[in-house]
Coordinates of C-alpha atoms and ligand atoms in Angstrom, one line a residue:
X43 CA 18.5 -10.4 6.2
X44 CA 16.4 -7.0 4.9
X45 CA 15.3 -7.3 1.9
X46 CA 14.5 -4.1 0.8
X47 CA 13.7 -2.4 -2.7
X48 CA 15.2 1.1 -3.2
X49 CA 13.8 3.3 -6.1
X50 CA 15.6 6.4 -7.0
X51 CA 13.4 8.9 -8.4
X52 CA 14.6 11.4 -11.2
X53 CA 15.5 14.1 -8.8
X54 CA 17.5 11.7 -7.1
X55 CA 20.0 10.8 -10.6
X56 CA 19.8 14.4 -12.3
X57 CA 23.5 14.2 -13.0
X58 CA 26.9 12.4 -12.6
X59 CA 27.5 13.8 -9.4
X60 CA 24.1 12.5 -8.0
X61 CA 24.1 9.0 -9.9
X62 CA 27.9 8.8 -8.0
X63 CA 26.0 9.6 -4.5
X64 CA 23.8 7.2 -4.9
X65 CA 25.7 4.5 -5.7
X66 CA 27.6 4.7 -2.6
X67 CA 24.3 5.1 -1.1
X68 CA 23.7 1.6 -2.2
X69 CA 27.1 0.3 -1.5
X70 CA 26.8 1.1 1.8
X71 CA 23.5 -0.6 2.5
X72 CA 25.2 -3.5 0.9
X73 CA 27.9 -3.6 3.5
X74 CA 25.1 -3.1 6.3
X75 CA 23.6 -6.4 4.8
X76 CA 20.7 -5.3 2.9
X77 CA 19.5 -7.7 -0.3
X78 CA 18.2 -4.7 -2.7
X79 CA 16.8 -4.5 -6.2
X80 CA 17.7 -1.1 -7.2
X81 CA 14.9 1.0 -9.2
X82 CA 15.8 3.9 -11.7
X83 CA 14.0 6.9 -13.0
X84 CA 14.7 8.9 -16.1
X85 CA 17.1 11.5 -15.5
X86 CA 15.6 14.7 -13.8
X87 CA 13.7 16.2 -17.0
X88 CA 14.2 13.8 -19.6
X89 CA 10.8 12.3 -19.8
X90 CA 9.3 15.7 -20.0
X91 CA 11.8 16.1 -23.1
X92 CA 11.1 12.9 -24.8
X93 CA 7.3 13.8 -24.7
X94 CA 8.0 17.1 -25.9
X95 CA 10.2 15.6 -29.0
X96 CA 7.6 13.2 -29.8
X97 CA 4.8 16.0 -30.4
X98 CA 7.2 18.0 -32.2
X99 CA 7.9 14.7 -34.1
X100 CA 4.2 14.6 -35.0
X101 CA 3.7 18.0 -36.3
X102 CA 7.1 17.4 -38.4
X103 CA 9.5 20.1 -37.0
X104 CA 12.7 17.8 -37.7
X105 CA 15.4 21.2 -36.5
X106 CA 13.1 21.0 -32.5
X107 CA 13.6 17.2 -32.2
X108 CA 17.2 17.4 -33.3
X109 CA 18.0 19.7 -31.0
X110 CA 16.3 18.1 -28.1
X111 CA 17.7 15.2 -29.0
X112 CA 20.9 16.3 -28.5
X113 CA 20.1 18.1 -25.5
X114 CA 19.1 14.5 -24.2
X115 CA 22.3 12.9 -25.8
X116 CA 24.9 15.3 -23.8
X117 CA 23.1 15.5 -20.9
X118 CA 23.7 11.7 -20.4
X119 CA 27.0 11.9 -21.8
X120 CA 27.9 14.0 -19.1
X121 CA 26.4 11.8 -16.5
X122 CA 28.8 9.2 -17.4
X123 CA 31.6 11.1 -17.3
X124 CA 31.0 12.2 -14.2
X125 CA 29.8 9.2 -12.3
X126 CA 32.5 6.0 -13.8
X127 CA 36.0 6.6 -13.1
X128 CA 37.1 3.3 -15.1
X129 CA 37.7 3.8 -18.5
X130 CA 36.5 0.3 -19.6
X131 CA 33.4 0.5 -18.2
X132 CA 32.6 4.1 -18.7
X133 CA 33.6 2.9 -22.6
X134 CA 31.1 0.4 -22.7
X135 CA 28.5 2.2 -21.2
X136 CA 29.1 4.9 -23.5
X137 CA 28.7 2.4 -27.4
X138 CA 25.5 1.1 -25.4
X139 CA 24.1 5.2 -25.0
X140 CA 25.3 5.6 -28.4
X141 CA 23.2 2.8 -30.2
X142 CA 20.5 3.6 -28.0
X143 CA 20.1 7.0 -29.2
X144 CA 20.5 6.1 -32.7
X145 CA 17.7 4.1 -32.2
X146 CA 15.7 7.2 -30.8
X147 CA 16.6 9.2 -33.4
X148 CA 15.0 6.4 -36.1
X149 CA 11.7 5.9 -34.0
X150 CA 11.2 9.7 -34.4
X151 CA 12.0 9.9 -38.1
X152 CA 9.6 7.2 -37.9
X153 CA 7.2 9.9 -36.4
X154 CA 8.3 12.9 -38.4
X155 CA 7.4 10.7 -41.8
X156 CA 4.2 9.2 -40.5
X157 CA 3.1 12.1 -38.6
X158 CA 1.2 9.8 -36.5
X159 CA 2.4 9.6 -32.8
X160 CA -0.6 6.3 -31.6
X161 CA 0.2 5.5 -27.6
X162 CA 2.1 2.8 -28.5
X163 CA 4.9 4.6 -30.5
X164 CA 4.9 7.3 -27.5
X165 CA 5.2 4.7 -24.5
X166 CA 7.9 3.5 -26.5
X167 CA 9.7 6.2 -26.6
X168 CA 9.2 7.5 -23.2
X169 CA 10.5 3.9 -22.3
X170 CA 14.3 5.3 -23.7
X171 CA 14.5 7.7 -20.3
X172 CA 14.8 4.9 -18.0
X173 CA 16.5 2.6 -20.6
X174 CA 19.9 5.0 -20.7
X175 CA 19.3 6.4 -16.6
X176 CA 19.4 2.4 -15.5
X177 CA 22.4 1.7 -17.8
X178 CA 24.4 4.6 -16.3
X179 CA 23.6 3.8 -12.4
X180 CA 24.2 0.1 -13.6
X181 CA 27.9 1.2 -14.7
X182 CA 28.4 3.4 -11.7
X183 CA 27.9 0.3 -9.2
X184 CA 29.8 -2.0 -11.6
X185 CA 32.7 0.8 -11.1
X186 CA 32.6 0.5 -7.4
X187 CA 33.3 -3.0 -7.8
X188 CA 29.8 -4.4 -7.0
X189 CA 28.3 -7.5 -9.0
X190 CA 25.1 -5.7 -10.8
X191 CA 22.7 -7.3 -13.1
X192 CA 20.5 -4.7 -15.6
X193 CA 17.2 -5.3 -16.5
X194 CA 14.3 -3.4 -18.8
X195 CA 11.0 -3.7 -16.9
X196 CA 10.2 -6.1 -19.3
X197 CA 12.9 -8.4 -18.9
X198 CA 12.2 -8.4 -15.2
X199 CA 9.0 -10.0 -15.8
X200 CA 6.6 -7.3 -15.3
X201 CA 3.7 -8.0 -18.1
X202 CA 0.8 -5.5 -18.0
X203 CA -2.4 -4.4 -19.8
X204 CA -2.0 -2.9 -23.6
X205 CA -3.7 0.6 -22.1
X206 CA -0.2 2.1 -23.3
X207 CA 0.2 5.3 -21.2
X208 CA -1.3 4.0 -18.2
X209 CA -0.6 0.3 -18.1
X210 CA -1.7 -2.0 -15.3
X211 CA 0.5 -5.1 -14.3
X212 CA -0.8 -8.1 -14.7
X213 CA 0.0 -9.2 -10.9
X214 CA 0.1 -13.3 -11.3
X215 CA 2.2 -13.6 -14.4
X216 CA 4.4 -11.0 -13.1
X217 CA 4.6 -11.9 -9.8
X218 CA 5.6 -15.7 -10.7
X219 CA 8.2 -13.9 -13.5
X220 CA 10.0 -11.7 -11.5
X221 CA 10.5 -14.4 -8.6
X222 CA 12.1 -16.5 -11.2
X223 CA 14.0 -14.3 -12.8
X224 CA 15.2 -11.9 -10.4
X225 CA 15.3 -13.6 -6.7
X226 CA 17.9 -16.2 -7.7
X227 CA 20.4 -12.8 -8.1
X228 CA 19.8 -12.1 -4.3
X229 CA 21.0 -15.0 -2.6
X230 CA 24.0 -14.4 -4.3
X231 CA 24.7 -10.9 -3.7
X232 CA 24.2 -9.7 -7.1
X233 CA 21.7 -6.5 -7.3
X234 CA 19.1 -6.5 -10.0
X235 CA 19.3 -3.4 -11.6
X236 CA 15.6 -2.1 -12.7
X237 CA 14.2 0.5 -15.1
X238 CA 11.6 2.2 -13.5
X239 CA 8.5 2.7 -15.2
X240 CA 8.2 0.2 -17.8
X241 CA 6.5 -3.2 -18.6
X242 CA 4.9 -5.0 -22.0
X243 CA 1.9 -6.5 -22.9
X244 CA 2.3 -10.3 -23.2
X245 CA 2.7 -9.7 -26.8
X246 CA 6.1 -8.0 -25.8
X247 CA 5.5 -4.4 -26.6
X248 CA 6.5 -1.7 -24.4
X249 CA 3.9 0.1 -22.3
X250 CA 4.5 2.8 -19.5
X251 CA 2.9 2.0 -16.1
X252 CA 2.0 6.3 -15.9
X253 CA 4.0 9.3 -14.7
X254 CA 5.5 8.4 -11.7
X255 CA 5.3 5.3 -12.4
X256 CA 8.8 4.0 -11.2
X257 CA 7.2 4.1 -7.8
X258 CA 4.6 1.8 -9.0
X259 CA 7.7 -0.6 -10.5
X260 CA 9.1 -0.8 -7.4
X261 CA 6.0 -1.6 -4.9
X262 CA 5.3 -4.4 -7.9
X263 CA 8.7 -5.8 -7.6
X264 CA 8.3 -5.9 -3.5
X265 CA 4.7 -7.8 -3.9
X266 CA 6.5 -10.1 -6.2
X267 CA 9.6 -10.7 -4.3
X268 CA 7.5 -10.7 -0.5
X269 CA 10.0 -7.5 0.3
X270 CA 10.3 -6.4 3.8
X271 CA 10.3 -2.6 2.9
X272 CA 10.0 -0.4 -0.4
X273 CA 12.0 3.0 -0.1
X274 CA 11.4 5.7 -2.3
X275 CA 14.2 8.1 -2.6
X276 CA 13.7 11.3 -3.8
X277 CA 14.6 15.1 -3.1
X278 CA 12.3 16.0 -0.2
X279 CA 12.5 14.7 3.3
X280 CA 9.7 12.8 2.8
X281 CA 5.5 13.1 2.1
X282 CA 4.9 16.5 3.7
X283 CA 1.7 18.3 4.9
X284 CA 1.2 20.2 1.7
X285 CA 4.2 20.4 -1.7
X286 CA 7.1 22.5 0.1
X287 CA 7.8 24.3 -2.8
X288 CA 3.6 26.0 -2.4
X289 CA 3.9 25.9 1.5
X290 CA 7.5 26.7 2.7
X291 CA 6.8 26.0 6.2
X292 CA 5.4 22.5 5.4
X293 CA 6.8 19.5 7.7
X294 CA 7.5 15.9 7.2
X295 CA 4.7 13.6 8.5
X296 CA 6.6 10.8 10.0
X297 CA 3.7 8.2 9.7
X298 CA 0.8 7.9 7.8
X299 CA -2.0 4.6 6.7
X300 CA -2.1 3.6 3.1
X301 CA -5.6 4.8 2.5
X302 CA -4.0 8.8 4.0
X303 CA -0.7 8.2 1.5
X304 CA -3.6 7.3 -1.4
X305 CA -5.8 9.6 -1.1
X306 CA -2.9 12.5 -0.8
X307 CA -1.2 11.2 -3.8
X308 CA -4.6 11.2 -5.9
X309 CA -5.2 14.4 -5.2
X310 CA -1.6 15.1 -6.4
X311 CA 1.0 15.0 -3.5
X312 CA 3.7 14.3 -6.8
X313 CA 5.8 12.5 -4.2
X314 CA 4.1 9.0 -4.5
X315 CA 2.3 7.9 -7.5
X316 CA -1.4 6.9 -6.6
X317 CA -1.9 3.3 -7.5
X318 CA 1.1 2.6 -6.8
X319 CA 0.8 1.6 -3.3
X320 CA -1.8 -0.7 -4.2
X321 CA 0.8 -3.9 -4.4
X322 CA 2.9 -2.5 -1.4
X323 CA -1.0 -2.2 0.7
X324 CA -2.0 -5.6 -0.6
X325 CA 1.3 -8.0 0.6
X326 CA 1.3 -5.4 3.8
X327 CA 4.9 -3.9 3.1
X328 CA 5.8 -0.7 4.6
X329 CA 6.8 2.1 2.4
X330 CA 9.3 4.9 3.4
X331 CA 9.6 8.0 1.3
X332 CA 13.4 9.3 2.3
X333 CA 15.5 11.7 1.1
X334 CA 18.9 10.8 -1.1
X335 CA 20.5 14.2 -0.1
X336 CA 19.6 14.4 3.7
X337 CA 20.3 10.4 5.4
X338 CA 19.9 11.2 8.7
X339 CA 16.6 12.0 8.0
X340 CA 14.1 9.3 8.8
X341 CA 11.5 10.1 6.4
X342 CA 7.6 9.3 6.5
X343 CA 6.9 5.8 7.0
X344 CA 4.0 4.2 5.1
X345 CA 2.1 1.6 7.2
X346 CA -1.4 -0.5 7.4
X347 CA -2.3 0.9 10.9
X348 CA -4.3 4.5 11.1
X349 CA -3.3 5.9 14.4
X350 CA -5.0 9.1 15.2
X351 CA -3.8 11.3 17.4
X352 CA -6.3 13.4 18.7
X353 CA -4.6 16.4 17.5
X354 CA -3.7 15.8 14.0
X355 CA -7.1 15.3 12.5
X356 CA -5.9 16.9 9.1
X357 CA -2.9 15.7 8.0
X358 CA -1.8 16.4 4.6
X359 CA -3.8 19.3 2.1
X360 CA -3.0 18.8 -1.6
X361 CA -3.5 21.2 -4.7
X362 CA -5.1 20.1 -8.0
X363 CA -4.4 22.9 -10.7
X364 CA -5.5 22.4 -14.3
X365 CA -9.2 21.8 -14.4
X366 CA -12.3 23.1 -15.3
X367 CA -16.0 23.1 -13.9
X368 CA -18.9 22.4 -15.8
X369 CA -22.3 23.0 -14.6
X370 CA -25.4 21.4 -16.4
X371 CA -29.3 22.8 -15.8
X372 CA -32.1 22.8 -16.8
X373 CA -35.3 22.3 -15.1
X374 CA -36.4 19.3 -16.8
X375 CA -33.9 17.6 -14.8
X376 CA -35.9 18.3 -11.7
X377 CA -37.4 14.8 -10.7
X378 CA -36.0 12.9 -13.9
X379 CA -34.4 9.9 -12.9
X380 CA -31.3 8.5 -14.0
X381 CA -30.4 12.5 -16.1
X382 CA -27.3 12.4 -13.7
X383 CA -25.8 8.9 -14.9
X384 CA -27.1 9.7 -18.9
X385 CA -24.7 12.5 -18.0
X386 CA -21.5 10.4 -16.7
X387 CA -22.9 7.6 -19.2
X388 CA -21.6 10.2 -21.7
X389 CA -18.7 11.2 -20.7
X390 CA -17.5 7.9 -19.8
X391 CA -18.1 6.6 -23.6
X392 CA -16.3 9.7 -24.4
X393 CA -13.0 8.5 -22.0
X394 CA -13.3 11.6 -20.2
X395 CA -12.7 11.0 -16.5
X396 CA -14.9 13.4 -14.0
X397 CA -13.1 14.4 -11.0
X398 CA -15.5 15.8 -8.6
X399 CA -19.4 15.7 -8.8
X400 CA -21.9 17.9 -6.6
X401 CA -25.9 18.2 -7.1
X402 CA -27.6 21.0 -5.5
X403 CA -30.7 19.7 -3.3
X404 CA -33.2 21.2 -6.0
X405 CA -31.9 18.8 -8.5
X406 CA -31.7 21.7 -11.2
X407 CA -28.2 21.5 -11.3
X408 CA -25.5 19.2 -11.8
X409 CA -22.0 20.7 -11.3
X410 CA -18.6 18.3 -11.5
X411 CA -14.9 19.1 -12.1
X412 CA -12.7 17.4 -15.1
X413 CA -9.2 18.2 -16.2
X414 CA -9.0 21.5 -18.3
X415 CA -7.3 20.1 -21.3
X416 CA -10.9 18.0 -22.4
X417 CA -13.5 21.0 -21.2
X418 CA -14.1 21.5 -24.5
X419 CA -14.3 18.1 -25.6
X420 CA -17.1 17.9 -22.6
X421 CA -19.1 20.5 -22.7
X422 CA -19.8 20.0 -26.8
X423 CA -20.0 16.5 -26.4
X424 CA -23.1 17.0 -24.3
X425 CA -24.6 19.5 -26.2
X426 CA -25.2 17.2 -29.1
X427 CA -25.9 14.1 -27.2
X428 CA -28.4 16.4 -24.3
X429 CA -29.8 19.4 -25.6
X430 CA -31.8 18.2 -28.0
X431 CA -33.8 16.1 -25.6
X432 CA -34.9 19.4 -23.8
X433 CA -34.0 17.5 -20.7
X434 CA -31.2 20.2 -20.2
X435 CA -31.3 24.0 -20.7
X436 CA -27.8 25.1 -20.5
X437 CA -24.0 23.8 -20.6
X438 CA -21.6 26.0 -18.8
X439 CA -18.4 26.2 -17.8
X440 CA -15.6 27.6 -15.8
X441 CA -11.8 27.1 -17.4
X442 CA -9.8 28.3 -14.3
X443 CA -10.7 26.5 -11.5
X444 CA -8.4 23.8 -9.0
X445 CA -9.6 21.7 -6.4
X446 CA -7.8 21.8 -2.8
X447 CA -8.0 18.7 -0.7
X448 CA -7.7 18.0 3.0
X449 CA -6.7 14.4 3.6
X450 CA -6.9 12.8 7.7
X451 CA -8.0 9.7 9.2
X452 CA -8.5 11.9 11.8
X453 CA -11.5 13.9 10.1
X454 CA -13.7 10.7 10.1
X455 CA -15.4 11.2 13.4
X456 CA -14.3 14.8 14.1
X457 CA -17.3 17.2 14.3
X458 CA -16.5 20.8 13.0
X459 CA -13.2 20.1 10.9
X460 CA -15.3 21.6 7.7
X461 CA -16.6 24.8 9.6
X462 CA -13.0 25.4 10.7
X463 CA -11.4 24.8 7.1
X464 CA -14.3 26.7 5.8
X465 CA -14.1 29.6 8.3
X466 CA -10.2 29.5 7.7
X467 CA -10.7 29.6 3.6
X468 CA -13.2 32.3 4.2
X469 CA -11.7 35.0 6.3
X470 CA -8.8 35.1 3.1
X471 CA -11.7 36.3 1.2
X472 CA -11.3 33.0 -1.0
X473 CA -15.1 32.4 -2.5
X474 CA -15.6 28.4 -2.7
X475 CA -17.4 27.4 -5.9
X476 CA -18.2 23.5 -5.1
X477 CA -17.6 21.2 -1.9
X478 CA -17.4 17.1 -1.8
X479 CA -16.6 14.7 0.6
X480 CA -15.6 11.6 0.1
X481 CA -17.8 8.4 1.7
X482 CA -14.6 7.1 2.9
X483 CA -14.5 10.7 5.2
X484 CA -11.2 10.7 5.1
X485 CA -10.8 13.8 2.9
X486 CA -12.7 16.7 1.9
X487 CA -12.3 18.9 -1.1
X488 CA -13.6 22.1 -2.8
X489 CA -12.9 24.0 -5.6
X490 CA -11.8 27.4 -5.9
X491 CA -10.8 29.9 -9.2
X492 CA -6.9 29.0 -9.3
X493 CA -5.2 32.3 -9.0
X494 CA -6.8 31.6 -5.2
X495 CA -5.7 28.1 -4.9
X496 CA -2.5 28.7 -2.9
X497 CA -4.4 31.0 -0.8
X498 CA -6.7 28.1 0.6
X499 CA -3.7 25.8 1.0
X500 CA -2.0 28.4 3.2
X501 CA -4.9 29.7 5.5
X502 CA -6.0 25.7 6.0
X503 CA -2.0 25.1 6.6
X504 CA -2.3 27.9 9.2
X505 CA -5.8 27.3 11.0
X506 CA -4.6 23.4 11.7
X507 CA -1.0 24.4 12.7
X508 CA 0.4 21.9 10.6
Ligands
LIG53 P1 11.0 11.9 -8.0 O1 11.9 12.2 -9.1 O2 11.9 11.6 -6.8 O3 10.0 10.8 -8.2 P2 8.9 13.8 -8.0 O4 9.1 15.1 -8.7 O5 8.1 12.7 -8.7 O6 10.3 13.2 -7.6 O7 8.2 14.0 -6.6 C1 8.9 14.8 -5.6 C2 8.4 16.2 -5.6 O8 7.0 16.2 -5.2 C3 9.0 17.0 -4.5 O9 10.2 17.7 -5.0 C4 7.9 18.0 -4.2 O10 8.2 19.3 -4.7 C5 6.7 17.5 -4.8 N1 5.5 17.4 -3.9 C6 4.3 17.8 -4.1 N2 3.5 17.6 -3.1 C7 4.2 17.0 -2.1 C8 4.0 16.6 -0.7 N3 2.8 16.7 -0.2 N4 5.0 16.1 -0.1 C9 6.2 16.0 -0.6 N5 6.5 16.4 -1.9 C10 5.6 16.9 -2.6
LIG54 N1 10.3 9.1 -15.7 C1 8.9 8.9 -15.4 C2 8.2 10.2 -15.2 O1 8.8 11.2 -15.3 C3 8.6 7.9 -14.3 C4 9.1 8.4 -13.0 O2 9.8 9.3 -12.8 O3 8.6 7.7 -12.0 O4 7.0 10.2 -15.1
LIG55 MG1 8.1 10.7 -9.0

């Protein structure tokens, strides 16, 4: 018997209609024989709202968080209307929405009185999106008749980190957890029922694994529960050469390694969240990325094995938008050791995470990449700390910059692949402000201003034929 776990992303449950679709989805694996835990994402849009409500929380603007709140409230409402036919059921789902967002509604006056938002009251209430999505699938399966069990994230057994916001599951406890809790359901035919997304500290108090993260729930659960496969569903026919909605022409790529899917996904394919094929990579389970409105699509397969084929040496180009450049001089740096890590030494104390690093070959210079929203952060913070010591001249800094990465296994090997992305990126009259490769060779990136980013992805889309 397949065990498989199915996560439905929130483009997959953005309303009634969709929630209905995929519970026959999973009702039909059923009959085929499949044991499945069922993973569920916010509806389409609702986390985006509930982090929006929460800052408006903080700066006190009651009339915005009422009204998104009942933006939230009718837009699920709806959903349930539309997706359980039994009256009973749909009743009982409904008091459980209702106390749920009365609850939301007293964590933000919380917020609105406080006018404090820490991580912790935010990953709480991002944790509602998944919390009301799950209960409505949960009703929707009960309605066709199927014996369903719901669980939080937390009451599944997944324990993580406190690093609320970006929370890292403890894999032992919540490995041994989960196989207690949730594999005796299995054997008899009852399908767990999972938020997405969520876990708590051993102390008990919710944390978010990251956006995205119900991917990362569901490759955890696999690991736990020795799953044959993990399948992501979502709205695209699978992990594509470059996002479909930049590159119209992109194409599925059927198969890719782990260490291709990772490196895509951290340089921002949305479709998979980055760590979250770590668990999935480390028990060996294939993941497929498949499409919940397109089934006779076969999707892109996620496997250990890197095949190349000679003539796909790039397979995938990503876009990075957001982030800034900062370039650091100063001829005292010239044959100072160790002015490059006092430099990251800095930042790092200062949590502010550096994307991309280059130093020219006269050692004057020290140029790296970071996300836009803490440039200025940055570039004051090493002012004060650098300046001072002479051993720098100058901060600067560019706020409208992206980087655009090539990922292939194919490239590791492969003389001239750079002089052709190059040339390609060129000819479009696209200047290229700063170029890294990763050790690992399987991707090179470069950054260029970002009204030209879409540019580079094209002409590189083109020159491979991808
Ligand atoms: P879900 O709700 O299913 O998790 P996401 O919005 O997180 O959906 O991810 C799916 C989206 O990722 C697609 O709709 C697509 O626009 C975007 N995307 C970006 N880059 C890629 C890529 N290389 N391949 C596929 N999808 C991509
Ligand atoms: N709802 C969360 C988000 O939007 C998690 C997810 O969709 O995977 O980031
Ligand atoms: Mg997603």
């Amino acid at each position: 018997m397949k065990r498989v776990i199915m996560k439905f992303g929130g483009t997959s449950v953005g309303s009634g209609e969709h929630i209905r679709h995929v519970a026959d989805l999973i009702n039909n694996h059923l009959g085929k024989g499949y044991q499945m835990v069922v993973v569920v994402s916010a509806l389409k849009g609702v986390t985006d709202a509930l982090i929006e409500a929460s800052e408006e929380a903080r700066s006190g603007n009651r009339d915005h968080v009422h009204k998104l709140l009942q933006k939230t409230t009718e837009k699920h409402v709806a959903a349930t209307e539309n997706a359980i036919k039994n009256k009973s059921i749909r009743k009982e789902v409904e008091q459980t929405l209702e106390t749920t967002l009365d609850e939301l509604e007293k964590v933000f006056t919380g917020i609105i009185y406080l006018g404090e938002l820490t991580p912790k009251s935010k990953d709480y209430v991002l944790s509602f999106g998944e919390r009301m999505s799950t209960l409505i699938v949960w009703g929707t399966l009960r309605d066709l008749g199927l014996s369903v069990q719901y669980f939080t994230g937390k009451d599944a057994g997944i324990v993580t980190d406190s690093n609320f916001g970006e929370a890292r599951p403890m894999m032992k406890v919540t490995a041994h957890q989960i196989k207690q809790k949730i594999e005796p359901l299995l054997e008899k035919r009852i399908i767990p029922v999972v938020t997405g997304y969520i876990g708590a500290t051993q102390d008990g108090e919710i944390t978010t694994l990251g956006r995205g993260g119900s991917d990362y729930t569901a490759t955890i659960i696999a690991a736990a529960l020795e799953a044959d496969e993990v399948w992501v569903w979502t709205d695209v026919d699978g992990l594509m050469t470059s996002d479909p909605k930049i590159v119209p022409s992109a194409k599925v790529i059927p198969e890719l390694s782990f260490q291709e899917a990772i490196e895509m996904a951290i340089f921002g394919a949305k479709a998979m969240h980055p760590r979250a094929l770590e668990p999935a990579m480390e028990k060996e389970i294939p993941v497929r990325i498949r499409n919940t409105f397109n089934l006779q699509n076969p999707g892109t397969l996620i496997v250990m094995e890197q095949k190349i084929k000679p003539k796909d040496v790039v397979k995938g180009i990503t876009l990075i938008k957001n982030l800034a450049l900062v370039n650091v001089s100063g001829a005292g740096m010239v044959g100072t050791p160790g002015t490059a890590a006092k430099i990251f030494d800095i930042l790092g104390k200062n949590n502010i995470n550096v994307l991309m690093i280059s130093q020219s070959a006269s050692e004057a210079n020290i140029s790296f990449i970071l996300q836009r929203e803490v440039l200025e952060r940055a570039v004051s913070t090493l002012e004060i700390a650098l300046l001072a010591s002479g051993l720098i001249h100058e901060v600067t800094a560019e706020d409208d910059v992206c980087v655009v990465a090539v990922v292939g296994a194919g490239m590791k090997g492969t003389p001239g692949v750079a002089a052709r992305m190059f040339g390609a990126v060129a000819r479009r009259g696209v200047n290229m402000r700063m170029i890294a490769q990763g050790s690992s060779e399987l991707n090179i990136s470069f950054v260029v201003k970002e009204t030209d980013g879409e540019k580079a992805v094209l002409a590189i889309h083109e020159e491979f034929k991808l």
